[in-house]
Amino acid sequence: MSLTLVDEEDGEQPVSLFDDPKVVGEVQEFVDDQAPRVFAVVQETFGPPEDLQIVAWGMTTKTGVEVISVHGGMRMGLQSAESALIFYRAGGSAIPRIFWVGGKDGR
């Protein structure tokens, strides 16, 4: 976005709206308010060996969530983060759980 101001001495000079600290602050607030929440799908597998690993990352959107496998090859658009869990049960030999970035104690 840009704004053109006319200076009588030099003629037209483009001025960026981003030069205005108030505008930058308002845009930052807007971005912060609209930012998606990010989560990990962490999978516990039963032994041997027992293991915990991040198997996917996801982010919320206005219409649902997007989930991408860390190993590639799978990308899903779902209604909720919890909907992703069924895809990471590994035939009942694993327990998946959602962990929100910035959450505490798995919330």
GROMACS .gro file of N, CA and C in nm:
model
  321
    1MET      N    1   0.084  -0.115   0.000
    1MET     CA    2   0.000   0.000   0.000
    1MET      C    3   0.090   0.123   0.000
    2SER      N    4   0.059   0.221  -0.082
    2SER     CA    5   0.140   0.342  -0.080
    2SER      C    6   0.050   0.463  -0.101
    3LEU      N    7   0.100   0.575  -0.062
    3LEU     CA    8   0.030   0.701  -0.071
    3LEU      C    9   0.122   0.799  -0.139
    4THR      N   10   0.069   0.880  -0.229
    4THR     CA   11   0.151   0.978  -0.298
    4THR      C   12   0.119   1.117  -0.244
    5LEU      N   13   0.220   1.184  -0.194
    5LEU     CA   14   0.206   1.321  -0.148
    5LEU      C   15   0.271   1.413  -0.250
    6VAL      N   16   0.215   1.531  -0.266
    6VAL     CA   17   0.272   1.626  -0.361
    6VAL      C   18   0.349   1.732  -0.283
    7ASP      N   19   0.474   1.744  -0.317
    7ASP     CA   20   0.562   1.844  -0.256
    7ASP      C   21   0.584   1.950  -0.362
    8GLU      N   22   0.556   2.076  -0.329
    8GLU     CA   23   0.566   2.182  -0.429
    8GLU      C   24   0.707   2.196  -0.484
    9GLU      N   25   0.808   2.167  -0.405
    9GLU     CA   26   0.945   2.183  -0.452
    9GLU      C   27   0.987   2.068  -0.543
   10ASP      N   28   0.965   1.947  -0.500
   10ASP     CA   29   1.018   1.831  -0.573
   10ASP      C   30   0.914   1.760  -0.660
   11GLY      N   31   0.790   1.798  -0.652
   11GLY     CA   32   0.688   1.724  -0.725
   11GLY      C   33   0.639   1.606  -0.642
   12GLU      N   34   0.595   1.501  -0.712
   12GLU     CA   35   0.540   1.385  -0.642
   12GLU      C   36   0.649   1.298  -0.579
   13GLN      N   37   0.624   1.257  -0.458
   13GLN     CA   38   0.715   1.164  -0.390
   13GLN      C   39   0.630   1.056  -0.324
   14PRO      N   40   0.654   0.930  -0.359
   14PRO     CA   41   0.576   0.824  -0.295
   14PRO      C   42   0.615   0.811  -0.148
   15VAL      N   43   0.515   0.795  -0.065
   15VAL     CA   44   0.537   0.778   0.078
   15VAL      C   45   0.467   0.650   0.120
   16SER      N   46   0.538   0.563   0.184
   16SER     CA   47   0.480   0.436   0.229
   16SER      C   48   0.398   0.457   0.355
   17LEU      N   49   0.283   0.392   0.362
   17LEU     CA   50   0.204   0.395   0.485
   17LEU      C   51   0.280   0.329   0.599
   18PHE      N   52   0.373   0.241   0.565
   18PHE     CA   53   0.452   0.174   0.668
   18PHE      C   54   0.554   0.266   0.734
   19ASP      N   55   0.568   0.389   0.683
   19ASP     CA   56   0.655   0.488   0.748
   19ASP      C   57   0.586   0.549   0.871
   20ASP      N   58   0.456   0.528   0.882
   20ASP     CA   59   0.379   0.584   0.993
   20ASP      C   60   0.373   0.481   1.107
   21PRO      N   61   0.437   0.509   1.221
   21PRO     CA   62   0.438   0.413   1.332
   21PRO      C   63   0.297   0.375   1.380
   22LYS      N   64   0.202   0.467   1.371
   22LYS     CA   65   0.065   0.436   1.411
   22LYS      C   66   0.006   0.329   1.319
   23VAL      N   67   0.027   0.343   1.190
   23VAL     CA   68  -0.022   0.244   1.094
   23VAL      C   69   0.044   0.109   1.119
   24VAL      N   70   0.175   0.111   1.139
   24VAL     CA   71   0.248  -0.014   1.165
   24VAL      C   72   0.192  -0.082   1.290
   25GLY      N   73   0.166  -0.006   1.395
   25GLY     CA   74   0.109  -0.061   1.517
   25GLY      C   75  -0.029  -0.121   1.496
   26GLU      N   76  -0.112  -0.052   1.417
   26GLU     CA   77  -0.247  -0.102   1.388
   26GLU      C   78  -0.241  -0.229   1.303
   27VAL      N   79  -0.152  -0.232   1.205
   27VAL     CA   80  -0.138  -0.352   1.121
   27VAL      C   81  -0.088  -0.469   1.206
   28GLN      N   82   0.009  -0.443   1.295
   28GLN     CA   83   0.061  -0.550   1.381
   28GLN      C   84  -0.049  -0.606   1.471
   29GLU      N   85  -0.130  -0.519   1.526
   29GLU     CA   86  -0.242  -0.562   1.611
   29GLU      C   87  -0.341  -0.647   1.530
   30PHE      N   88  -0.371  -0.604   1.409
   30PHE     CA   89  -0.461  -0.678   1.321
   30PHE      C   90  -0.405  -0.817   1.290
   31VAL      N   91  -0.276  -0.823   1.256
   31VAL     CA   92  -0.211  -0.951   1.225
   31VAL      C   93  -0.214  -1.041   1.348
   32ASP      N   94  -0.181  -0.987   1.464
   32ASP     CA   95  -0.181  -1.067   1.587
   32ASP      C   96  -0.320  -1.123   1.617
   33ASP      N   97  -0.423  -1.042   1.595
   33ASP     CA   98  -0.560  -1.087   1.620
   33ASP      C   99  -0.605  -1.195   1.522
   34GLN      N  100  -0.554  -1.191   1.399
   34GLN     CA  101  -0.596  -1.284   1.295
   34GLN      C  102  -0.508  -1.408   1.284
   35ALA      N  103  -0.397  -1.411   1.356
   35ALA     CA  104  -0.300  -1.521   1.342
   35ALA      C  105  -0.364  -1.655   1.375
   36PRO      N  106  -0.332  -1.758   1.296
   36PRO     CA  107  -0.384  -1.891   1.326
   36PRO      C  108  -0.314  -1.950   1.449
   37ARG      N  109  -0.384  -2.039   1.517
   37ARG     CA  110  -0.321  -2.115   1.625
   37ARG      C  111  -0.249  -2.233   1.562
   38VAL      N  112  -0.134  -2.265   1.617
   38VAL     CA  113  -0.051  -2.374   1.563
   38VAL      C  114  -0.046  -2.486   1.667
   39PHE      N  115  -0.051  -2.610   1.617
   39PHE     CA  116  -0.045  -2.725   1.707
   39PHE      C  117   0.039  -2.836   1.646
   40ALA      N  118   0.081  -2.927   1.733
   40ALA     CA  119   0.152  -3.047   1.690
   40ALA      C  120   0.067  -3.168   1.725
   41VAL      N  121   0.075  -3.271   1.641
   41VAL     CA  122   0.019  -3.401   1.675
   41VAL      C  123   0.137  -3.484   1.724
   42VAL      N  124   0.134  -3.520   1.852
   42VAL     CA  125   0.241  -3.599   1.912
   42VAL      C  126   0.188  -3.741   1.930
   43GLN      N  127   0.265  -3.836   1.885
   43GLN     CA  128   0.223  -3.976   1.885
   43GLN      C  129   0.309  -4.056   1.984
   44GLU      N  130   0.241  -4.129   2.071
   44GLU     CA  131   0.309  -4.222   2.161
   44GLU      C  132   0.294  -4.361   2.101
   45THR      N  133   0.405  -4.427   2.078
   45THR     CA  134   0.400  -4.565   2.027
   45THR      C  135   0.441  -4.659   2.138
   46PHE      N  136   0.380  -4.777   2.136
   46PHE     CA  137   0.408  -4.877   2.239
   46PHE      C  138   0.524  -4.964   2.195
   47GLY      N  139   0.598  -5.011   2.292
   47GLY     CA  140   0.723  -5.081   2.264
   47GLY      C  141   0.707  -5.222   2.215
   48PRO      N  142   0.822  -5.282   2.203
   48PRO     CA  143   0.947  -5.207   2.215
   48PRO      C  144   0.982  -5.137   2.084
   49PRO      N  145   1.043  -5.024   2.082
   49PRO     CA  146   1.062  -4.935   2.196
   49PRO      C  147   0.944  -4.841   2.210
   50GLU      N  148   0.920  -4.794   2.330
   50GLU     CA  149   0.819  -4.690   2.351
   50GLU      C  150   0.880  -4.559   2.303
   51ASP      N  151   0.798  -4.475   2.244
   51ASP     CA  152   0.853  -4.353   2.185
   51ASP      C  153   0.747  -4.245   2.181
   52LEU      N  154   0.790  -4.121   2.186
   52LEU     CA  155   0.707  -4.004   2.163
   52LEU      C  156   0.769  -3.927   2.048
   53GLN      N  157   0.686  -3.889   1.950
   53GLN     CA  158   0.740  -3.810   1.840
   53GLN      C  159   0.632  -3.721   1.781
   54ILE      N  160   0.675  -3.607   1.729
   54ILE     CA  161   0.584  -3.520   1.656
   54ILE      C  162   0.566  -3.581   1.518
   55VAL      N  163   0.441  -3.611   1.483
   55VAL     CA  164   0.414  -3.674   1.353
   55VAL      C  165   0.348  -3.578   1.255
   56ALA      N  166   0.295  -3.464   1.305
   56ALA     CA  167   0.231  -3.368   1.215
   56ALA      C  168   0.224  -3.232   1.283
   57TRP      N  169   0.213  -3.130   1.199
   57TRP     CA  170   0.190  -2.993   1.244
   57TRP      C  171   0.058  -2.947   1.183
   58GLY      N  172  -0.013  -2.862   1.256
   58GLY     CA  173  -0.137  -2.810   1.204
   58GLY      C  174  -0.155  -2.664   1.241
   59MET      N  175  -0.248  -2.601   1.171
   59MET     CA  176  -0.282  -2.463   1.204
   59MET      C  177  -0.430  -2.442   1.178
   60THR      N  178  -0.489  -2.359   1.261
   60THR     CA  179  -0.631  -2.329   1.248
   60THR      C  180  -0.654  -2.228   1.136
   61THR      N  181  -0.770  -2.237   1.075
   61THR     CA  182  -0.815  -2.136   0.978
   61THR      C  183  -0.959  -2.099   1.017
   62LYS      N  184  -1.017  -2.005   0.947
   62LYS     CA  185  -1.155  -1.968   0.977
   62LYS      C  186  -1.253  -2.080   0.945
   63THR      N  187  -1.215  -2.169   0.854
   63THR     CA  188  -1.306  -2.276   0.813
   63THR      C  189  -1.270  -2.414   0.866
   64GLY      N  190  -1.163  -2.426   0.942
   64GLY     CA  191  -1.123  -2.556   0.993
   64GLY      C  192  -0.975  -2.555   1.026
   65VAL      N  193  -0.908  -2.665   0.996
   65VAL     CA  194  -0.765  -2.675   1.021
   65VAL      C  195  -0.694  -2.736   0.902
   66GLU      N  196  -0.567  -2.706   0.889
   66GLU     CA  197  -0.480  -2.768   0.790
   66GLU      C  198  -0.375  -2.846   0.867
   67VAL      N  199  -0.352  -2.970   0.828
   67VAL     CA  200  -0.256  -3.057   0.896
   67VAL      C  201  -0.159  -3.112   0.793
   68ILE      N  202  -0.030  -3.108   0.826
   68ILE     CA  203   0.074  -3.157   0.735
   68ILE      C  204   0.163  -3.254   0.812
   69SER      N  205   0.179  -3.373   0.757
   69SER     CA  206   0.265  -3.475   0.817
   69SER      C  207   0.411  -3.430   0.812
   70VAL      N  208   0.487  -3.457   0.918
   70VAL     CA  209   0.628  -3.418   0.919
   70VAL      C  210   0.710  -3.504   0.824
   71HIS      N  211   0.662  -3.620   0.791
   71HIS     CA  212   0.735  -3.709   0.700
   71HIS      C  213   0.696  -3.687   0.554
   72GLY      N  214   0.610  -3.591   0.530
   72GLY     CA  215   0.568  -3.560   0.394
   72GLY      C  216   0.464  -3.660   0.344
   73GLY      N  217   0.406  -3.627   0.234
   73GLY     CA  218   0.313  -3.719   0.171
   73GLY      C  219   0.170  -3.708   0.218
   74MET      N  220   0.142  -3.637   0.327
   74MET     CA  221   0.004  -3.626   0.371
   74MET      C  222  -0.025  -3.483   0.415
   75ARG      N  223  -0.129  -3.429   0.355
   75ARG     CA  224  -0.179  -3.297   0.391
   75ARG      C  225  -0.330  -3.308   0.397
   76MET      N  226  -0.389  -3.256   0.504
   76MET     CA  227  -0.533  -3.271   0.522
   76MET      C  228  -0.598  -3.138   0.559
   77GLY      N  229  -0.717  -3.118   0.509
   77GLY     CA  230  -0.803  -3.010   0.553
   77GLY      C  231  -0.915  -3.073   0.633
   78LEU      N  232  -0.927  -3.039   0.762
   78LEU     CA  233  -1.023  -3.103   0.851
   78LEU      C  234  -1.107  -2.998   0.923
   79GLN      N  235  -1.211  -3.044   0.992
   79GLN     CA  236  -1.298  -2.953   1.065
   79GLN      C  237  -1.241  -2.908   1.199
   80SER      N  238  -1.158  -2.994   1.260
   80SER     CA  239  -1.101  -2.960   1.391
   80SER      C  240  -0.966  -3.028   1.407
   81ALA      N  241  -0.888  -2.978   1.501
   81ALA     CA  242  -0.757  -3.040   1.529
   81ALA      C  243  -0.777  -3.184   1.575
   82GLU      N  244  -0.876  -3.206   1.658
   82GLU     CA  245  -0.901  -3.340   1.710
   82GLU      C  246  -0.935  -3.440   1.600
   83SER      N  247  -0.988  -3.393   1.488
   83SER     CA  248  -1.020  -3.481   1.375
   83SER      C  249  -0.895  -3.546   1.318
   84ALA      N  250  -0.780  -3.485   1.338
   84ALA     CA  251  -0.655  -3.541   1.285
   84ALA      C  252  -0.611  -3.664   1.362
   85LEU      N  253  -0.655  -3.677   1.485
   85LEU     CA  254  -0.607  -3.786   1.570
   85LEU      C  255  -0.634  -3.924   1.513
   86ILE      N  256  -0.747  -3.943   1.449
   86ILE     CA  257  -0.782  -4.074   1.395
   86ILE      C  258  -0.680  -4.124   1.292
   87PHE      N  259  -0.615  -4.031   1.223
   87PHE     CA  260  -0.519  -4.069   1.120
   87PHE      C  261  -0.383  -4.110   1.178
   88TYR      N  262  -0.364  -4.087   1.306
   88TYR     CA  263  -0.234  -4.116   1.369
   88TYR      C  264  -0.244  -4.219   1.481
   89ARG      N  265  -0.347  -4.303   1.477
   89ARG     CA  266  -0.361  -4.409   1.577
   89ARG      C  267  -0.280  -4.533   1.540
   90ALA      N  268  -0.232  -4.542   1.419
   90ALA     CA  269  -0.148  -4.654   1.372
   90ALA      C  270  -0.212  -4.789   1.404
   91GLY      N  271  -0.338  -4.801   1.367
   91GLY     CA  272  -0.406  -4.929   1.387
   91GLY      C  273  -0.420  -4.968   1.533
   92GLY      N  274  -0.424  -4.871   1.621
   92GLY     CA  275  -0.439  -4.898   1.763
   92GLY      C  276  -0.309  -4.919   1.837
   93SER      N  277  -0.197  -4.914   1.766
   93SER     CA  278  -0.068  -4.934   1.833
   93SER      C  279  -0.003  -4.803   1.875
   94ALA      N  280  -0.076  -4.693   1.866
   94ALA     CA  281  -0.022  -4.563   1.904
   94ALA      C  282  -0.134  -4.476   1.961
   95ILE      N  283  -0.096  -4.384   2.046
   95ILE     CA  284  -0.190  -4.286   2.101
   95ILE      C  285  -0.145  -4.147   2.057
   96PRO      N  286  -0.224  -4.080   1.972
   96PRO     CA  287  -0.189  -3.943   1.932
   96PRO      C  288  -0.255  -3.842   2.025
   97ARG      N  289  -0.193  -3.727   2.038
   97ARG     CA  290  -0.248  -3.620   2.122
   97ARG      C  291  -0.211  -3.486   2.060
   98ILE      N  292  -0.300  -3.389   2.077
   98ILE     CA  293  -0.278  -3.253   2.028
   98ILE      C  294  -0.206  -3.172   2.136
   99PHE      N  295  -0.100  -3.101   2.096
   99PHE     CA  296  -0.032  -3.006   2.183
   99PHE      C  297  -0.030  -2.871   2.110
  100TRP      N  298  -0.088  -2.769   2.173
  100TRP     CA  299  -0.093  -2.635   2.114
  100TRP      C  300   0.036  -2.561   2.142
  101VAL      N  301   0.091  -2.496   2.041
  101VAL     CA  302   0.211  -2.415   2.059
  101VAL      C  303   0.179  -2.303   2.158
  102GLY      N  304   0.264  -2.288   2.257
  102GLY     CA  305   0.242  -2.188   2.360
  102GLY      C  306   0.151  -2.234   2.471
  103GLY      N  307   0.097  -2.357   2.459
  103GLY     CA  308   0.011  -2.411   2.564
  103GLY      C  309   0.093  -2.456   2.683
  104LYS      N  310   0.023  -2.486   2.789
  104LYS     CA  311   0.091  -2.535   2.910
  104LYS      C  312   0.030  -2.668   2.948
  105ASP      N  313   0.116  -2.763   2.983
  105ASP     CA  314   0.072  -2.896   3.026
  105ASP      C  315  -0.016  -2.963   2.920
  106GLY      N  316   0.018  -2.945   2.794
  106GLY     CA  317  -0.055  -3.010   2.686
  106GLY      C  318  -0.187  -2.945   2.650
  107ARG      N  319  -0.211  -2.823   2.698
  107ARG     CA  320  -0.337  -2.755   2.665
  107ARG      C  321  -0.311  -2.642   2.569
   0.00000   0.00000   0.00000
